[in-house]
């Protein structure tokens, strides 16, 4: 499967003719330097690759990573052959069949798509001829040698080989990850089990060909989907079907009889297992089918069917897909459901299995290497293509940046090595204070004590923060109903009110969404929603209220702190997208841009897009508005613009380069220079620092830009936050443009500084603050606010 797609990726690209070629090319005898080769690769892929891509600032530190070196046998490789049949044969299936008759003569290992053949060995002759007997006639098969493929063109083949290795080791594949069903860790009270596993990926890095191998875990429910449906039916008969779709659609299920996974696209309540469907031999029911082919007797013949839709392989007609009908009693839900996530005790128990320390990750990496090395079948798969794993090459050199200074209104403090400053944020005057003179508190009559506690503690907290606070308008509600909150907001909010605070008796998404919709689109006013339970905890209320005051000051237009960013006339932007997990709602893209020199105030705008659309349309309009606001605030346009783009994977980099960046260029013209940096959070690379004989998480400010960075990219890894439990995940930054010519040291340092400027956390976060603000805005619009008003929200 995927043979033709694999063959196509292995073909080389001729820059002179602008087309893929498979004809023989003479090898270039002139040896190029490594940097020149890397530049050529990047140029081939269309990515930005300047002369200087390695930083030098900071102190050197020893770093370990989860990459294993892959070495190739010089006597082997991936050799390209063209196969011709005389007389010609049109059927690809027959071509593969006739060539397989001579498989032993080809060494037993091959990849063939009907035209192009790839072998791990070089045949002795430039043209090899085989003869096959076909219905008393002779069929001539001519195999013509073309060339030896470059290593960088073979990574997809190598990844397929490791999929085969994991299958030999009896692992089950979930998307791109592999799990071991023979070693589940059971959580009996919640009827859950945790499958341990790995996620592997082969790629060419600046340090050579490597396998990135990380630990992964999969949560599997021991209750069947049918049991969940029965529970839902007993809880609410009237809205049973609606509740079932809301809970299940978009989730992934596992069928244990074949260990395959499917995404639930719909539930068909008007069909059941007794319904008929067509197979090659005629018509049969689902009951008969499972009995005949899987020896499974379906117990409940009245249960509905689950529909799963997968895209057809190859190049299908537009809209063509394959539909699977599944039986709920044979399906088990995977992943974490909302009710599980909201159970803190259960999540802590799950974390004991899934939160893995650096030492445990290193042990798991060694275990993976031993399993592959000691399994003859796995070794045979790798050896047949001339590959071998090395387990002593994961030590690299990183750099530690200097400690940052946090600037408040009247003082500056050190963030120290941990990059945390919560005690200073609660005791120093805020950078820009907005005094609270006219505001509203809405609460239930039963939560009067919580409202009183909030007001008393706010007055106490505001003394050290430099904020003056007046008594609010107190509005008490008799009923905990959504319409009661809506009516209270509509009746009491005036044009002079600065902010409205809603104290809710408990946490409910529908109530929160209704309040935010009113306050964001219908009656625009800053709003703060608080759970009453957090205001009744005498031990924690002081710290909780301090954070609430800080949030309210930001929503009123104030600023809390900043770090020194010695730029003049530079705008920094952040972009991110939100996708509806159920795949039913539209996607939302958010754009954020700085408007002052301390990078503490931001302009923001949201754009509604089609489902699952990641590349952003309408950037030019949002960017043009941001530039106009910047000019009004500062008296002139910025000379440079730095854009951080979150949510783009490696496969979308070229699309982003060719589609999103030109939207900015169209507005900037020749007057404003652009630097464009992609931020990637969902990566499998892990880095560890050495502490005696143990490994631990590296300190915030650790940068790695050599060895394990991609060979065809200008990129680096940055650890920006302190993690004391589990293993820290570095953030991957890819520089797609740097017209400003800042160079790696400035971009790396700036990326780290921006991680200090997210005002909802007194420390650093994983990504630059502009990306986090864009993420929060896109999430708010996508989750809580009606789509029809999102386009007008900015």
PDB file of N, CA and C in Angstrom, residues 145 181 194 214 236 299 305 367 423 458 557 562 587 641 661 780:
ATOM      1  N   UNK A 145      19.172  -0.165 -14.963  1.00  0.00           N
ATOM      2  CA  UNK A 145      19.673   0.620 -13.832  1.00  0.00           C
ATOM      3  C   UNK A 145      19.666   2.106 -14.180  1.00  0.00           C
ATOM      4  N   UNK A 181      -0.109  -3.775  23.227  1.00  0.00           N
ATOM      5  CA  UNK A 181      -1.327  -4.218  23.926  1.00  0.00           C
ATOM      6  C   UNK A 181      -1.074  -5.308  24.952  1.00  0.00           C
ATOM      7  N   UNK A 194      -4.099   1.893  30.241  1.00  0.00           N
ATOM      8  CA  UNK A 194      -3.103   2.717  29.561  1.00  0.00           C
ATOM      9  C   UNK A 194      -2.155   1.802  28.806  1.00  0.00           C
ATOM     10  N   UNK A 214      10.292   8.528  20.778  1.00  0.00           N
ATOM     11  CA  UNK A 214       9.785   9.076  22.032  1.00  0.00           C
ATOM     12  C   UNK A 214       8.740   8.144  22.633  1.00  0.00           C
ATOM     13  N   UNK A 236     -31.139  10.102  30.143  1.00  0.00           N
ATOM     14  CA  UNK A 236     -31.990  11.091  29.470  1.00  0.00           C
ATOM     15  C   UNK A 236     -32.574  10.471  28.199  1.00  0.00           C
ATOM     16  N   UNK A 299     -24.446  -9.857  20.516  1.00  0.00           N
ATOM     17  CA  UNK A 299     -25.467 -10.153  21.523  1.00  0.00           C
ATOM     18  C   UNK A 299     -26.704  -9.270  21.377  1.00  0.00           C
ATOM     19  N   UNK A 305     -25.820   1.530  14.600  1.00  0.00           N
ATOM     20  CA  UNK A 305     -24.525   1.332  13.950  1.00  0.00           C
ATOM     21  C   UNK A 305     -23.720   2.628  14.016  1.00  0.00           C
ATOM     22  N   UNK A 367      15.500   0.499  25.979  1.00  0.00           N
ATOM     23  CA  UNK A 367      14.688  -0.712  25.846  1.00  0.00           C
ATOM     24  C   UNK A 367      14.263  -0.927  24.395  1.00  0.00           C
ATOM     25  N   UNK A 423       6.119  35.722  43.304  1.00  0.00           N
ATOM     26  CA  UNK A 423       6.130  36.495  44.552  1.00  0.00           C
ATOM     27  C   UNK A 423       6.345  37.984  44.278  1.00  0.00           C
ATOM     28  N   UNK A 458     -10.013  41.871  47.197  1.00  0.00           N
ATOM     29  CA  UNK A 458      -9.545  42.733  46.102  1.00  0.00           C
ATOM     30  C   UNK A 458      -9.003  44.039  46.666  1.00  0.00           C
ATOM     31  N   UNK A 557      -7.120  47.382  30.022  1.00  0.00           N
ATOM     32  CA  UNK A 557      -6.141  48.079  29.186  1.00  0.00           C
ATOM     33  C   UNK A 557      -4.829  48.340  29.877  1.00  0.00           C
ATOM     34  N   UNK A 562       7.090  43.843  32.015  1.00  0.00           N
ATOM     35  CA  UNK A 562       7.687  43.668  30.696  1.00  0.00           C
ATOM     36  C   UNK A 562       9.131  43.214  30.863  1.00  0.00           C
ATOM     37  N   UNK A 587     -13.584  26.652  11.312  1.00  0.00           N
ATOM     38  CA  UNK A 587     -12.327  26.981  11.981  1.00  0.00           C
ATOM     39  C   UNK A 587     -12.268  28.490  12.196  1.00  0.00           C
ATOM     40  N   UNK A 641       8.733  44.137  10.835  1.00  0.00           N
ATOM     41  CA  UNK A 641       7.645  43.352  11.411  1.00  0.00           C
ATOM     42  C   UNK A 641       8.141  41.922  11.611  1.00  0.00           C
ATOM     43  N   UNK A 661       2.761  34.479   3.590  1.00  0.00           N
ATOM     44  CA  UNK A 661       3.756  35.563   3.594  1.00  0.00           C
ATOM     45  C   UNK A 661       3.477  36.595   2.495  1.00  0.00           C
ATOM     46  N   UNK A 780     -11.620  31.117  22.175  1.00  0.00           N
ATOM     47  CA  UNK A 780     -12.820  31.769  22.725  1.00  0.00           C
ATOM     48  C   UNK A 780     -13.898  31.908  21.654  1.00  0.00           C
TER      49      UNK A 780
END
